[in-house]
Short mmCIF file of C-alpha atoms in Angstrom, two decimals:
data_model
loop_
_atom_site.label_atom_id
_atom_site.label_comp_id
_atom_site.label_asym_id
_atom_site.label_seq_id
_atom_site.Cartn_x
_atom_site.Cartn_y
_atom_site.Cartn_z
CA UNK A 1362 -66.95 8.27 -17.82
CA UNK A 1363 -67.46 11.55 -16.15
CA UNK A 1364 -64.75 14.43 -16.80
CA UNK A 1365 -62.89 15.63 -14.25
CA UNK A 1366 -64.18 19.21 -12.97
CA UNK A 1367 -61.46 21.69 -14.27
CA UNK A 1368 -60.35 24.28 -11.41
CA UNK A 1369 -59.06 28.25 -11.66
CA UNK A 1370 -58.90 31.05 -9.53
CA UNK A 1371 -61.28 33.48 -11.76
CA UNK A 1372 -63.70 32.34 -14.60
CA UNK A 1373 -64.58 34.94 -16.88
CA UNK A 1374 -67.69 34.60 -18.91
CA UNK A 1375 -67.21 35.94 -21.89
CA UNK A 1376 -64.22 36.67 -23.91
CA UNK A 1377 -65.59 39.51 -26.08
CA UNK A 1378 -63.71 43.60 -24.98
CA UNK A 1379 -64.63 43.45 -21.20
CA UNK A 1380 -63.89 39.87 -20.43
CA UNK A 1381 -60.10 40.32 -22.26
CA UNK A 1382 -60.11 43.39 -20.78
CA UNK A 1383 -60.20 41.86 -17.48
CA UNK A 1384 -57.50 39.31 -18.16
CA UNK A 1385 -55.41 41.94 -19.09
CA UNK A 1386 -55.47 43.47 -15.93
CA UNK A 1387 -55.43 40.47 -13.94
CA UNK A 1388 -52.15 39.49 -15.91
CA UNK A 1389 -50.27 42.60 -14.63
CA UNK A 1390 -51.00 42.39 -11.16
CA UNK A 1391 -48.34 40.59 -8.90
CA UNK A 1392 -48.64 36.78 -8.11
CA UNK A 1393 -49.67 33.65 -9.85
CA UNK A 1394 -53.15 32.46 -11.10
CA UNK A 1395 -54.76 30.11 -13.45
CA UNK A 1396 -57.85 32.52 -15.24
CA UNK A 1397 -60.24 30.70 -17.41
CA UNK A 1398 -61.95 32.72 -20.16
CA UNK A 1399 -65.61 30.71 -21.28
CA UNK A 1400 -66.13 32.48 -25.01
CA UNK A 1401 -67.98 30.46 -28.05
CA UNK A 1402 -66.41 32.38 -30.41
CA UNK A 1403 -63.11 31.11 -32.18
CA UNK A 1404 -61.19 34.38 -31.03
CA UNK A 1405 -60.63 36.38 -27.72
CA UNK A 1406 -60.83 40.00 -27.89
CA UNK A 1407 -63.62 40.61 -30.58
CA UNK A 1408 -66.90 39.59 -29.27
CA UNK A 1409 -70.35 40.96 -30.80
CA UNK A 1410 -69.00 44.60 -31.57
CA UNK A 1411 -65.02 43.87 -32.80
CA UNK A 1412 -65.78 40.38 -34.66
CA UNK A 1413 -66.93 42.73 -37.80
CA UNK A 1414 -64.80 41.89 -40.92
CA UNK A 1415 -66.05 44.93 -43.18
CA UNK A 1416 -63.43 48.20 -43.03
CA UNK A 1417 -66.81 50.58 -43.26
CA UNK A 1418 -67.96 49.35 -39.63
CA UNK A 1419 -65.69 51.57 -37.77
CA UNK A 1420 -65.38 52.79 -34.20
CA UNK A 1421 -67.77 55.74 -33.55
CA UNK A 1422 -65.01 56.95 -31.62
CA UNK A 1423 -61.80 58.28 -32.20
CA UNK A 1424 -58.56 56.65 -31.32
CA UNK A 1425 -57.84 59.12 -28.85
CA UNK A 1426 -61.15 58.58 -26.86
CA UNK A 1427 -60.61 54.36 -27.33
CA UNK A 1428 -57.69 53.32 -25.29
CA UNK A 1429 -57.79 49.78 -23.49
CA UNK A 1430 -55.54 51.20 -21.02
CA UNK A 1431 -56.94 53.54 -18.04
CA UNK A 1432 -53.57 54.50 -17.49
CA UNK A 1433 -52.49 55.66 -21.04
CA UNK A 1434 -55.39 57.60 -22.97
CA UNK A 1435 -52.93 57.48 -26.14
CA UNK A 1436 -52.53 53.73 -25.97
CA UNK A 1437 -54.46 53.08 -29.16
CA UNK A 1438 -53.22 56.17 -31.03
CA UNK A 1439 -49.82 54.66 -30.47
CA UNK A 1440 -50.73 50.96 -31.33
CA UNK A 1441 -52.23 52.21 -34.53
CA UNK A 1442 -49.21 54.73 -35.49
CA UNK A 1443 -47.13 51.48 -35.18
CA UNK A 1444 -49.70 49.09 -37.28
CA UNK A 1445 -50.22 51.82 -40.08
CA UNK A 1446 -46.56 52.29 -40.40
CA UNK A 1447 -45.40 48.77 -40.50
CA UNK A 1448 -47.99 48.54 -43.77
CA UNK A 1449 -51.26 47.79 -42.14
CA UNK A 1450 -54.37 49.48 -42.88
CA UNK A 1451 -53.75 51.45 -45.97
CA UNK A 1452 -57.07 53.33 -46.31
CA UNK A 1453 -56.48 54.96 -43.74
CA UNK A 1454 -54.63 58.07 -45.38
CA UNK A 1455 -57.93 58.61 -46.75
CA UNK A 1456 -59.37 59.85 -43.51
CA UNK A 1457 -56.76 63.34 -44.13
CA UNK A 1458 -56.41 63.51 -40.36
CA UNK A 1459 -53.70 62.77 -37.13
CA UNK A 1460 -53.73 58.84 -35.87
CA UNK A 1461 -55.67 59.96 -32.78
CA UNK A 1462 -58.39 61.48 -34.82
CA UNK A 1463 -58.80 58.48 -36.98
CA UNK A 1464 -61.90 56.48 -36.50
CA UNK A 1465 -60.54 52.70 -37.17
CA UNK A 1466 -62.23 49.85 -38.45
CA UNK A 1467 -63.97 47.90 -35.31
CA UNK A 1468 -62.24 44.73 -37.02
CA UNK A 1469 -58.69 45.95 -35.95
CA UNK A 1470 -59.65 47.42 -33.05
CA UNK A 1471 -60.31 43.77 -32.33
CA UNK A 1472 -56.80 42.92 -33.40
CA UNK A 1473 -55.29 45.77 -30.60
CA UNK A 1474 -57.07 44.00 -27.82
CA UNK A 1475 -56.18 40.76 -28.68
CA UNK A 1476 -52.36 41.61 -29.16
CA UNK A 1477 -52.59 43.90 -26.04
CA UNK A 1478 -53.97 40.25 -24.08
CA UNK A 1479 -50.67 38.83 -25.74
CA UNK A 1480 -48.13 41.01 -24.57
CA UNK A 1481 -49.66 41.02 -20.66
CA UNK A 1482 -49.59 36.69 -21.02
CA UNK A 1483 -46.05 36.88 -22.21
CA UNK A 1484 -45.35 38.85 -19.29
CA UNK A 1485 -47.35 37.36 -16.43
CA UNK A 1486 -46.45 34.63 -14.39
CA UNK A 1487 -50.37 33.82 -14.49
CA UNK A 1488 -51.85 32.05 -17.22
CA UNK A 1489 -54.80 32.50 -18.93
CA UNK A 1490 -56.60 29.97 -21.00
CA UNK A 1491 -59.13 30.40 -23.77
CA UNK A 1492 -62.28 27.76 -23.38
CA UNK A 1493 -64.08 27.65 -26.44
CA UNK A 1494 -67.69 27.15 -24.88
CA UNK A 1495 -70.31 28.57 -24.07
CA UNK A 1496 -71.78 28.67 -20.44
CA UNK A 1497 -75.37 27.45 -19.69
CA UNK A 1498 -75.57 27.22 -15.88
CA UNK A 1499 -73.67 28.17 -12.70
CA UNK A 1500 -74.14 27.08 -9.28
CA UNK A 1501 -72.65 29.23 -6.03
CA UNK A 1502 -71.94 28.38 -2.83
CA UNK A 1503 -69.74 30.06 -0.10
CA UNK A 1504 -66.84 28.56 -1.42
CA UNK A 1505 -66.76 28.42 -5.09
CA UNK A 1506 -68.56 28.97 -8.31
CA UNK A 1507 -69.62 26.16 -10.60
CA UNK A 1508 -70.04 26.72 -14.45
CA UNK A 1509 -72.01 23.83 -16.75
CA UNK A 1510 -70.88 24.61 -20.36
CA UNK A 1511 -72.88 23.58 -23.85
CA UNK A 1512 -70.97 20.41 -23.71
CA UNK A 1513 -71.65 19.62 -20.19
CA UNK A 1514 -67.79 19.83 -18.92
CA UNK A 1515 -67.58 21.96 -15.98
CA UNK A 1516 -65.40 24.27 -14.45
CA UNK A 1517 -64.96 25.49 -10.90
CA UNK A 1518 -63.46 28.90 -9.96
CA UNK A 1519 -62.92 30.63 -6.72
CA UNK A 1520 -64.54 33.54 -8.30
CA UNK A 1521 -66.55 34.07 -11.43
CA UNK A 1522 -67.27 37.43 -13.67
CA UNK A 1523 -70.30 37.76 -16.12
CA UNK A 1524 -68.60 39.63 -18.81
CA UNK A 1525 -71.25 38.81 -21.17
CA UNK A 1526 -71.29 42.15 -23.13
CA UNK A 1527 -74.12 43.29 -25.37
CA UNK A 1528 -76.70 41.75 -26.30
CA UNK A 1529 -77.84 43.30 -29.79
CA UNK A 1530 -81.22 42.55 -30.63
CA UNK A 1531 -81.07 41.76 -33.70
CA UNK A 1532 -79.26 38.42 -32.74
CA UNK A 1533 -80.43 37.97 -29.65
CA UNK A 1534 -83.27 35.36 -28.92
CA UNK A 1535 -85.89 37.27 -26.96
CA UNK A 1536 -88.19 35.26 -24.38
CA UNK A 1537 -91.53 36.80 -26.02
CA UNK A 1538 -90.77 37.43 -29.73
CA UNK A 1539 -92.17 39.48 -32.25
CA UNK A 1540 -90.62 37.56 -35.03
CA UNK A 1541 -88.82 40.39 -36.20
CA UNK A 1542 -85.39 38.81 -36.09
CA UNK A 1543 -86.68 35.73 -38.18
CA UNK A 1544 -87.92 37.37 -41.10
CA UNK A 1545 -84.68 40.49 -40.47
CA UNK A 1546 -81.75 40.45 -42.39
CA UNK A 1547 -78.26 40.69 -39.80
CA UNK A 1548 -76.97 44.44 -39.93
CA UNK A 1549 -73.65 43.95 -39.90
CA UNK A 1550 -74.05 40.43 -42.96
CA UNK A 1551 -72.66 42.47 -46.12
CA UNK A 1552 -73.03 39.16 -48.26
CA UNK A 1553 -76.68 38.18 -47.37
CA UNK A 1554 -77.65 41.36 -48.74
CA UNK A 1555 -75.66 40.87 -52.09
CA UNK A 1556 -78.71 38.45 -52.23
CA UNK A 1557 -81.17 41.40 -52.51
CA UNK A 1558 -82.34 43.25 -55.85
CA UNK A 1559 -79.90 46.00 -55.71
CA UNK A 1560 -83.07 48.43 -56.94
CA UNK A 1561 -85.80 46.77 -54.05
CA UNK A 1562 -86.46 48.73 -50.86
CA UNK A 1563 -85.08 47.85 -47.61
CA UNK A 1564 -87.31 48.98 -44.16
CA UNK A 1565 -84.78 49.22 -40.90
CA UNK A 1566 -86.59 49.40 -37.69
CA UNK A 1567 -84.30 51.61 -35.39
CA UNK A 1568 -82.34 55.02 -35.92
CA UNK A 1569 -79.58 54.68 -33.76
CA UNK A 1570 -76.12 53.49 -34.69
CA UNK A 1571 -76.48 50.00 -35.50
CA UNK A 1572 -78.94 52.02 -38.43
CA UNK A 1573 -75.91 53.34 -39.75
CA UNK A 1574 -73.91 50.19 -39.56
CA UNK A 1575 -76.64 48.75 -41.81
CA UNK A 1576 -76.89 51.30 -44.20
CA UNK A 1577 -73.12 51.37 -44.28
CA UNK A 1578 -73.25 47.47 -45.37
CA UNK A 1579 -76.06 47.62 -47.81
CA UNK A 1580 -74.10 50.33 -49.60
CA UNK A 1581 -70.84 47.94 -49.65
CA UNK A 1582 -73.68 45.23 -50.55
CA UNK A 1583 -74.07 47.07 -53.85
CA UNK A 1584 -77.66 48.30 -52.53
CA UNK A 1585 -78.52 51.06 -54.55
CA UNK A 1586 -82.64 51.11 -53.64
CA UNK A 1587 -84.79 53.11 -51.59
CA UNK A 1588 -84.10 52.67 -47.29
CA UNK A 1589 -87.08 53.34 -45.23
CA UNK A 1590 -86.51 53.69 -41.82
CA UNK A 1591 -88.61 54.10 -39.00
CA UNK A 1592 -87.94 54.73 -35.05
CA UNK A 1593 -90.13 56.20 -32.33
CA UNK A 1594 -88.75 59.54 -32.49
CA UNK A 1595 -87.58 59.55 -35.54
CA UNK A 1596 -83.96 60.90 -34.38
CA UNK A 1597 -80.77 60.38 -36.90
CA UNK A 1598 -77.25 60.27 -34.71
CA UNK A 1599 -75.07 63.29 -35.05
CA UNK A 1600 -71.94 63.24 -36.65
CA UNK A 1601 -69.13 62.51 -34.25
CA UNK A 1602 -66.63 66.07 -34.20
CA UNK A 1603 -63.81 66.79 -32.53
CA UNK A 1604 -64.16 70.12 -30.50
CA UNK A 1605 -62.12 72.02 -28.41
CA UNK A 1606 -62.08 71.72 -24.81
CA UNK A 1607 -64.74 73.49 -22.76
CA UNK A 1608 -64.93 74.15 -19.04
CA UNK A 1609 -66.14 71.10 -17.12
CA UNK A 1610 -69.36 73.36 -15.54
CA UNK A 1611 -70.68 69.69 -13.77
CA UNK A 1612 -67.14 69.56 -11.52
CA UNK A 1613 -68.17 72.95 -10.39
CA UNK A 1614 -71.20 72.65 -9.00
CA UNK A 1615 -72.94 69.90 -7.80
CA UNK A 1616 -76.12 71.22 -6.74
CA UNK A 1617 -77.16 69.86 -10.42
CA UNK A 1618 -78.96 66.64 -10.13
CA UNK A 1619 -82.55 66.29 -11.45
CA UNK A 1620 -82.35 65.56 -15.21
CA UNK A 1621 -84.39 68.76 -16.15
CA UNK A 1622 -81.73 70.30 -13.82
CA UNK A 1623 -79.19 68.72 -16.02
CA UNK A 1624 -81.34 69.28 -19.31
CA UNK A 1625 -81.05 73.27 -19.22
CA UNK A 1626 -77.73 73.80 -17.93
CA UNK A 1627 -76.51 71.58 -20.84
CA UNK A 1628 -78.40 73.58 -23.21
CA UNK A 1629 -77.28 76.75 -21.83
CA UNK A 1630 -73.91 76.06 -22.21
CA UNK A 1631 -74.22 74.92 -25.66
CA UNK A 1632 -75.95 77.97 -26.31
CA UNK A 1633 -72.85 79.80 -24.73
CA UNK A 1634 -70.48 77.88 -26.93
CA UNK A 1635 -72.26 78.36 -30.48
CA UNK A 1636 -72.54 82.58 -29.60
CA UNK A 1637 -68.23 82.38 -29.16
CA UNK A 1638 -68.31 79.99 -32.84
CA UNK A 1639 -67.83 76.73 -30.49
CA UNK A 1640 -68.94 73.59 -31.67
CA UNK A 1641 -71.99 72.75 -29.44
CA UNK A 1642 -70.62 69.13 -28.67
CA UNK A 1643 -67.70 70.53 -26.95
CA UNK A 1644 -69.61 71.42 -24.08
CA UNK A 1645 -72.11 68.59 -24.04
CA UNK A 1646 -68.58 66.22 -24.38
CA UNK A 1647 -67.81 67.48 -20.57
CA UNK A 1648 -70.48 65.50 -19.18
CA UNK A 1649 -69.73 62.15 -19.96
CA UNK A 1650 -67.34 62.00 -16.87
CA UNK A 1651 -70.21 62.70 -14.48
CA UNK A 1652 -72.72 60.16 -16.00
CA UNK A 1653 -71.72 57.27 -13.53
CA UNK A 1654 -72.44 59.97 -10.67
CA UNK A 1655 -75.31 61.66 -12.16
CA UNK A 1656 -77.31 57.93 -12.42
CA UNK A 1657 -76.17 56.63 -9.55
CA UNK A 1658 -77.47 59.44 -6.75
CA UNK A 1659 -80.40 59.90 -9.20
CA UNK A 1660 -83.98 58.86 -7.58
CA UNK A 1661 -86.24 56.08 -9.31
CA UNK A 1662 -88.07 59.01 -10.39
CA UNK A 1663 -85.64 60.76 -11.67
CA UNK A 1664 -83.91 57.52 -13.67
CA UNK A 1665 -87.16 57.15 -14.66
CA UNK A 1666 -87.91 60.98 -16.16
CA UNK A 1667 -84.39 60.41 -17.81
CA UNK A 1668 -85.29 57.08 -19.64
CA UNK A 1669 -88.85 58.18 -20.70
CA UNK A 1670 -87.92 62.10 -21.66
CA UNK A 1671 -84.68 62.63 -22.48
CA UNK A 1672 -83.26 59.51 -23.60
CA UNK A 1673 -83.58 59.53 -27.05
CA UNK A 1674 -82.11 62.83 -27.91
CA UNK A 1675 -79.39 61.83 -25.32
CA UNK A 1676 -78.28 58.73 -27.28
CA UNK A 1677 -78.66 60.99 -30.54
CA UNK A 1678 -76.51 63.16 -29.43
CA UNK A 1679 -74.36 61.74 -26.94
CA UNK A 1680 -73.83 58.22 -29.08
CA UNK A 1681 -73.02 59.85 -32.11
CA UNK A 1682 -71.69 58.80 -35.61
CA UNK A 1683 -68.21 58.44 -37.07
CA UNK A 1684 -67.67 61.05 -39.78
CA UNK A 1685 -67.18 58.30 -43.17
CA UNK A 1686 -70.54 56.69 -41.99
CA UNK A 1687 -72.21 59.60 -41.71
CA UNK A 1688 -71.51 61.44 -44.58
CA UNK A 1689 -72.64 58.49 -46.35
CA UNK A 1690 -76.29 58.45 -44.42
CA UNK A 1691 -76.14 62.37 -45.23
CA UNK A 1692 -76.33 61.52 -48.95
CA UNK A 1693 -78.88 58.97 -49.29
CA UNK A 1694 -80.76 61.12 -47.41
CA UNK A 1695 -79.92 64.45 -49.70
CA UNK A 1696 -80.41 62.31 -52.49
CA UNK A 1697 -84.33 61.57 -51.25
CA UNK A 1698 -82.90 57.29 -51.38
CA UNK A 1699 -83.03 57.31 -47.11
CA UNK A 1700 -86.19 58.11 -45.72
CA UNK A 1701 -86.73 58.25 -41.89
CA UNK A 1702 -90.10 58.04 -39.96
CA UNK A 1703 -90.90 58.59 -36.86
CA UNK A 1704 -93.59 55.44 -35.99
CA UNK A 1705 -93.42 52.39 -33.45
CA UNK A 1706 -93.14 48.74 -34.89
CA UNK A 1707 -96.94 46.84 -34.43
CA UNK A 1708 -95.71 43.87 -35.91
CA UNK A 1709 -94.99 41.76 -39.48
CA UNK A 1710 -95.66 39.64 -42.04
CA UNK A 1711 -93.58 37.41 -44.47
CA UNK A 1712 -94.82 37.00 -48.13
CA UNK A 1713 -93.20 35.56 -51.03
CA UNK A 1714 -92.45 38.99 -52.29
CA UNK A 1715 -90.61 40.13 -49.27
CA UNK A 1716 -92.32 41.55 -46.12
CA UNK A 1717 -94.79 43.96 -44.91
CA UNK A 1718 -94.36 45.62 -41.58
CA UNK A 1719 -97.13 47.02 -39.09
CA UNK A 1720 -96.44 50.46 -37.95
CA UNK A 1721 -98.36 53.22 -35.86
CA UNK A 1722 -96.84 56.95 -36.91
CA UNK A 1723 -96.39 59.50 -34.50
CA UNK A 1724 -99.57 61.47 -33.29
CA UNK A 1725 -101.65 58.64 -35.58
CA UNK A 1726 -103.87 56.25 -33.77
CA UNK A 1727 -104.59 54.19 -36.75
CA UNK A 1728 -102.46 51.28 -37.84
CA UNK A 1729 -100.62 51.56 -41.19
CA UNK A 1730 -98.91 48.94 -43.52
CA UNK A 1731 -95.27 49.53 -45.60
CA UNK A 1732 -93.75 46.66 -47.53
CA UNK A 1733 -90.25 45.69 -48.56
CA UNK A 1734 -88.01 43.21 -50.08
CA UNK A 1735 -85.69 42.97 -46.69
CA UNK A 1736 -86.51 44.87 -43.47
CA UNK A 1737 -83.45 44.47 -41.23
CA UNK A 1738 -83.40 45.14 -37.32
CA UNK A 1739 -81.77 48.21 -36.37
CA UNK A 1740 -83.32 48.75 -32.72
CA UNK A 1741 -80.13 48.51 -30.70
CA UNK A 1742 -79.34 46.46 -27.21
CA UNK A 1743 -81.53 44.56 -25.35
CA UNK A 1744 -80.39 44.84 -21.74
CA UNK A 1745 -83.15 43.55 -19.82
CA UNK A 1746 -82.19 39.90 -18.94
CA UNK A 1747 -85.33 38.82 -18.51
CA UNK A 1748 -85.73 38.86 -22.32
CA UNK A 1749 -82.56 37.36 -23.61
CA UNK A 1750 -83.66 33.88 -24.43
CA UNK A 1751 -80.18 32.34 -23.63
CA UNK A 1752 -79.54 29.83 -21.52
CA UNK A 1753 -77.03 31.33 -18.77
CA UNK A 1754 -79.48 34.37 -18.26
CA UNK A 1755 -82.42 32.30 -17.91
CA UNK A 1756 -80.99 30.05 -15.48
CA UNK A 1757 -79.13 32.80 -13.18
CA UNK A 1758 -82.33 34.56 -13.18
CA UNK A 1759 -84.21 31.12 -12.37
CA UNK A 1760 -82.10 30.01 -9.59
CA UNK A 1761 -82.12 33.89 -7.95
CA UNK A 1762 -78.60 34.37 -8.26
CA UNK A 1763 -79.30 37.74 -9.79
CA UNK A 1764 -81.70 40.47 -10.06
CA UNK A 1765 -82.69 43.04 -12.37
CA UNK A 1766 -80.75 46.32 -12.50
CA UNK A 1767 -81.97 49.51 -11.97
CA UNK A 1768 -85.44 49.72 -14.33
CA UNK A 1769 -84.74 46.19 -15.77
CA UNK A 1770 -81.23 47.94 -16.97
CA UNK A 1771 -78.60 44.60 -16.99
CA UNK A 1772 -78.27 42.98 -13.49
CA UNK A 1773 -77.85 44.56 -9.92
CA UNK A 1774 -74.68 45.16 -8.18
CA UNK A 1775 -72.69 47.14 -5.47
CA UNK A 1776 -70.07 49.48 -6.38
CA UNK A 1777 -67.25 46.82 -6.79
CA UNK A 1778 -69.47 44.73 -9.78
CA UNK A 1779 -70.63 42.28 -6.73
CA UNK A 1780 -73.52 41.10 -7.66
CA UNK A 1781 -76.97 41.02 -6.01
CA UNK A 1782 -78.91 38.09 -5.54
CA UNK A 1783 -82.81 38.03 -5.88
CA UNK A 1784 -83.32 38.79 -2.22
CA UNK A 1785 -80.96 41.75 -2.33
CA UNK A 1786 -77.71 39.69 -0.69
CA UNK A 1787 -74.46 40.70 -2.37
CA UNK A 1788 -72.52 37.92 -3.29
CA UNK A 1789 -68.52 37.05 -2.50
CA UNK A 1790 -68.31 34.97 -5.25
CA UNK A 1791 -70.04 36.12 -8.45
CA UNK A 1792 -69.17 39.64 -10.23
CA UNK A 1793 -69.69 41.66 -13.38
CA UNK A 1794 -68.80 43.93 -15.12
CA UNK A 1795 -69.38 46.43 -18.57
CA UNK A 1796 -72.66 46.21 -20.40
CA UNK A 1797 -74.50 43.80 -17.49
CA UNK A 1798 -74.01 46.51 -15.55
CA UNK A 1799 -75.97 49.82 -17.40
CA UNK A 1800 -78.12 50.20 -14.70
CA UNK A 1801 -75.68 50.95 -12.37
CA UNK A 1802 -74.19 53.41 -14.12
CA UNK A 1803 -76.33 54.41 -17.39
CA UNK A 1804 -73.07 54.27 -19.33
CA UNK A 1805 -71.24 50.97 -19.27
CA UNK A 1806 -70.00 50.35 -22.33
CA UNK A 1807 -67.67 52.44 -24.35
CA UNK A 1808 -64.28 51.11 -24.33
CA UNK A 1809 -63.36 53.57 -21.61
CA UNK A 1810 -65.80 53.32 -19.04
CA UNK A 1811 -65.13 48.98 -19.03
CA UNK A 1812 -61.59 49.79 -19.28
CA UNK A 1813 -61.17 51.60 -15.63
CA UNK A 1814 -64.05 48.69 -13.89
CA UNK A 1815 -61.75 45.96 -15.47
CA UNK A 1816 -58.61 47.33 -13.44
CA UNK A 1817 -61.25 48.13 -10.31
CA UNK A 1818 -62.16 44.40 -10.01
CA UNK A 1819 -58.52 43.08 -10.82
CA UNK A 1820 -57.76 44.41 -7.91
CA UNK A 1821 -60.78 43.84 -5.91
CA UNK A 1822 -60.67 40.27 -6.97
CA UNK A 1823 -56.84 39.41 -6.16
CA UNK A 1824 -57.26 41.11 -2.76
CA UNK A 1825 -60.70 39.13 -1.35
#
């Protein structure tokens, strides 16, 4: 027999940060409703980026800049001055610094969320409900929204939010793949690479952070080999810093838009800081509040000039590393054990010996060949849904319920997270929200930025 379709007001998909960030604020708004949150995983509040178990994965912020709460930037620093002093996490007097400086583990920065979610339930006349599940296809209509889950029960809200997260490629199926995640070892799997000769040499494709994340487990791994690693540009991430407060020059004046506009001003003012002894990032830090307006009255031309010039050193320097992990990098690299290349991945082959990776090096045109035990995949998110090879994607995309974003960027929306439909409608059922939405606004998802949409469409949602 057929089971009954289960009903709710608001069906979140996905129950990683911006999904439980979302019930959160749905739980301390005024009246009653019954919110459904559709997450595979076993826990609420961890996701792809908070499920990590290892205390050298860490936040590559600090707690000051990593509050779940738009209305109280010192929310974390005053969770963890609570957790630390009744006993919990003991290495982190190692760090020598004030509980907002520290850079915790992304494990218990998994365990805030989830106890912050507690607290607002506990308080909340509506309930929320954890459906361990993952969705595979939704139907709209004018009335309602219709979710088929991996075990074909479904579940009907009044409204539904794709709070899907990120998408990391190295575990995420790709509609036209390279086979670089088959033969890859996981970045973040400390105990697959105990499996490796501790002496062999490891390739990572990809610079970025999720780089340092590996290197930071095949050191706990035992790994003590060389680490070649190649990206496009070749760009390491800076260490993360905590400098003093500059003038905010974007808030005064406007008439900077074009992103070789942006480019020089920023690099002016750095300039300016590092002639008064300023740490360069303290200027460059005052930009991250005008991102969101920057990208948005940004031309296609101009998003494009961004993506294709500037980007890299951007996330290099914008996305930067926490301190432990990147003294670490600093050494193997000192110590002539890390290697980094600039080159572009051409492809791979498995042999019994390990593998042997295709590359093309920077201002080469001829193909070259570099072989390792273990080559891992370092190369960061994949946000264009047309090449996650998962089921919900696929189908959304297949029955034109969405649309690309902004240069294939996540999905298309208005202001409020509505989302657009293939043929440009916006719909009055179906939202999102955080990382689907990084072609809206170029930066949509650090903890802050998902944190003020979640209490935006809260409200938007309990007010339709």
């Amino acid at each position: 027999m057929t089971e009954s379709i289960r009903n709710a007001d608001v069906l979140i998909i996905g129950g990683g940060l911006s999904g439980t960030m979302l019930a959160v604020q749905l739980l301390r708004l005024p009246g009653q409703r019954r919110i459904l949150v559709i997450e595979p995983r076993s826990e609420l509040g961890r996701g792809e980026a908070y499920s990590a178990v290892e205390l050298g994965h860490t936040l590559n912020g600090n707690a000051a800049r990593m509050s779940v709460d738009p209305d109280n930037a010192d929310d974390l620093t005053q969770w963890l001055t609570d957790y630390i002093g009744a006993g919990g996490w003991p290495q982190s007097n190692q760090q020598h610094v004030p509980i907002s400086e520290l850079f915790p583990p992304r494990g218990i920065f998994g365990l805030y969320a989830q106890q912050r979610l507690a607290e607002a339930k506990a308080l909340s006349a509506s309930t929320v409900e954890h459906v361990r599940a993952e969705g595979v296809d939704l139907q709209v209509d004018a009335d309602s929204t219709l979710l088929t889950l991996d075990n074909g029960q479904q579940l009907r809200g009044t409204h539904a939010v794709l709070a899907t997260g990120m998408f990391p490629a190295a575990r995420t199926p790709q509609t036209e793949s390279s086979g670089l995640n088959a033969a890859a070892v996981d970045p973040w799997d400390v105990q697959a690479m105990t499996q490796l000769d501790p002496q062999s040499t490891v390739l990572i494709i990809g610079s970025g952070l999720t780089m340092v994340d590996a290197v930071v487990s095949l050191e706990q791994a035992g790994h003590r080999g060389p680490i070649e690693v190649f990206s496009r540009h070749g760009l390491l991430p800076h260490v993360r810093r905590q400098p003093p407060s500059w003038a905010d020059f974007l808030a005064a004046d406007h008439s900077l838009r074009s992103p070789r506009q942006l480019l020089c001003e920023v690099r002016r003012q750095c300039r300016l800081a590092l002639a008064q002894g300023i740490d360069w990032q303290a200027p460059l830090d005052t930009v991250r509040a005008h991102i969101g307006r920057l990208w948005s009255q940004a031309s296609e031309r101009e998003k494009r000039q961004f993506v294709r010039h500037v980007r890299p050193w951007w996330e290099s320097h914008h996305h930067r590393s926490p301190p432990l992990s990147a003294q670490l990098v600093a050494r193997l690299y000192e110590e002539g054990r890390l290697r980094i290349r600039a080159a572009s991945f051409k492809g791979l082959e498995r042999s019994l010996s390990g593998v042997s990776i295709r590359l093309r090096h920077r201002g080469e045109h001829a193909i070259s060949e570099v072989s390792g035990a273990a080559l891992i995949n370092s190369s960061g998110i994949e946000y264009d849904w047309r090449r996650v090879a998962r089921p919900l994607p696929q189908q959304l995309l297949k029955r034109g319920l969405i649309q690309p974003g902004p240069l294939a960027l996540g999905i298309a929306a208005d202001v409020s997270g509505a989302v657009l439909d293939a043929h440009g409608q916006v719909s009055q059922r179906l939202f999102a929200m955080g990382p689907p939405l990084r072609g809206m606004w170029w930066e949509s998802t650090a903890v802050t930025d998902v944190a003020i949409q979640a209490k935006a469409l809260a409200a938007k949602l309990t007010h339709i």
